[in-house]
Amino acid sequence: MGSRRDFVKTSVGVSAGAALGVFPKSLHGAPNVVIRRVTPTCVASANGLEAVSLAIRELANGADTIDAIVRGVNLVEQDPRDTSVGYGGLPNQDGVVQLDSSLMHGPTRGAGAVAAIEGVKRPSLVALDVMRYTDHHLLVGEGAQRFAKSMGHPIEDLVTPESRRRWIEWRARLSDQDDYLLPAESGEPVEQFRTPSEFGDGLLDSHDGFRPQGTINCDIVDANGDLSSVTTTSGLAYKIPGRVGDSPIIGAGQYCDNDVGAAGSTGRGEAVIKTCGSHTIVELMRNGMHPKDACLEALRRIVHVTVESRLRREDGRPNFSVNYYAVNKMGQYGGAAIYAGARYAVSVDGDARLEDSAYLFERADG
Ligand code: GLY
């Protein structure tokens, strides 16, 4: 009897970017999956163009799906120019960088996560260690850092001159009734806060119209139809210390089921947590929805449950952004955002590019 790998290798029916196959019809039934060779496909948030490219190269060199995408997001985590992830990520209200990450490995059904961890440039590697070397799925705060140290991760200062400058300016703008001087008053050049639409190609999103909120999510399927997902972030800029977003929450910031697909998110984590966003997308794909349509449907749920007036524009629509990304076991993929203008990174067998995200609403509507 041939192994599953043999079956995959000897099957025919390679088509552009996708394999042939069917999904299980029920949640618990024996997987009714017939997967033939899949074109390796990786999707990520728009700041992950190099990440998807590296991940697919790593697969070609024989890496497992989880190692491939973790190496991909490591590029962004250690890049001080990305102020939404890892080293150089914007700090919390006390000026301390607290990072979140989670990941899932499809073939072993493994999961690991860290939340509000300080001093580690690449929290996705600590999440990987949680998955591989503990009986737990989520470590937080000081305990997460102690675990990281025990596993050999260096503890470093993650604040860069640029992220400190921006935090100092944010602190000065908080109130005109304290002793902190605004840049104009102190003779420093004034930094203009950008509005969400000025974040351009979706590289950054805003939590509340002022504070930038980025993240990287990356999801992959390899030639065998095996899947993995990872999300890593510094979270909401200037957040209340201890605030944890969706990124380290398995089922919210990312989710992977090796029978079906993988999905993840960027944007306002509170909205994603409340709707179990990534798990919802995978369940919708399980029921046969295309990844793009599953992302859109999960976004509709966010819109539906956003009833707080502080979170709604005059037209009733959310005043924040969420982006979803997904790939299924057959190599079909998609990305979607609440508002038009977002893009996402994709690499299909080595050809990396940015594609326009599907969306629910035009930005100019409100
Ligand atoms: N989606 C990232 C966060 O809310 O922290």
PDB file of C-alpha atoms and ligand atoms in Angstrom, residues 100 207 213-215 231 233-236 239 243-248 265-270 272, ligand 1:
ATOM      1  CA  ASP A 100       2.089  38.789  20.513  1.00  0.00           C
ATOM      2  CA  HIS A 207      -7.197  51.089  15.098  1.00  0.00           C
ATOM      3  CA  GLN A 213      -1.885  49.092  13.909  1.00  0.00           C
ATOM      4  CA  GLY A 214      -0.001  46.639  11.753  1.00  0.00           C
ATOM      5  CA  THR A 215       0.821  42.960  12.101  1.00  0.00           C
ATOM      6  CA  THR A 231       0.720  35.749  13.026  1.00  0.00           C
ATOM      7  CA  THR A 233       2.702  41.716  15.986  1.00  0.00           C
ATOM      8  CA  SER A 234       3.560  44.483  18.415  1.00  0.00           C
ATOM      9  CA  GLY A 235      -0.178  45.118  18.557  1.00  0.00           C
ATOM     10  CA  LEU A 236      -1.923  48.391  18.997  1.00  0.00           C
ATOM     11  CA  LYS A 239      -1.897  50.304  24.158  1.00  0.00           C
ATOM     12  CA  ARG A 243      -3.538  44.561  26.282  1.00  0.00           C
ATOM     13  CA  VAL A 244      -3.506  41.504  24.045  1.00  0.00           C
ATOM     14  CA  GLY A 245      -5.034  41.543  20.590  1.00  0.00           C
ATOM     15  CA  ASP A 246      -6.132  38.754  18.293  1.00  0.00           C
ATOM     16  CA  SER A 247      -2.684  37.756  17.036  1.00  0.00           C
ATOM     17  CA  PRO A 248      -1.765  35.345  19.866  1.00  0.00           C
ATOM     18  CA  SER A 265      -5.925  38.530  10.255  1.00  0.00           C
ATOM     19  CA  THR A 266      -4.524  42.018  10.682  1.00  0.00           C
ATOM     20  CA  GLY A 267      -6.282  45.148  11.891  1.00  0.00           C
ATOM     21  CA  ARG A 268      -8.454  45.783  14.950  1.00  0.00           C
ATOM     22  CA  GLY A 269      -7.876  42.684  17.050  1.00  0.00           C
ATOM     23  CA  GLU A 270     -10.814  43.277  19.361  1.00  0.00           C
ATOM     24  CA  VAL A 272     -11.469  39.630  15.335  1.00  0.00           C
TER      25      VAL A 272
HETATM   26  N1  GLY B   1      -4.414  42.634  14.978  1.00  0.00           N
HETATM   27  C1  GLY B   1      -3.378  43.028  15.852  1.00  0.00           C
HETATM   28  C2  GLY B   1      -3.860  43.557  17.121  1.00  0.00           C
HETATM   29  O1  GLY B   1      -5.000  43.972  17.248  1.00  0.00           O
HETATM   30  O2  GLY B   1      -3.093  43.584  18.064  1.00  0.00           O
END
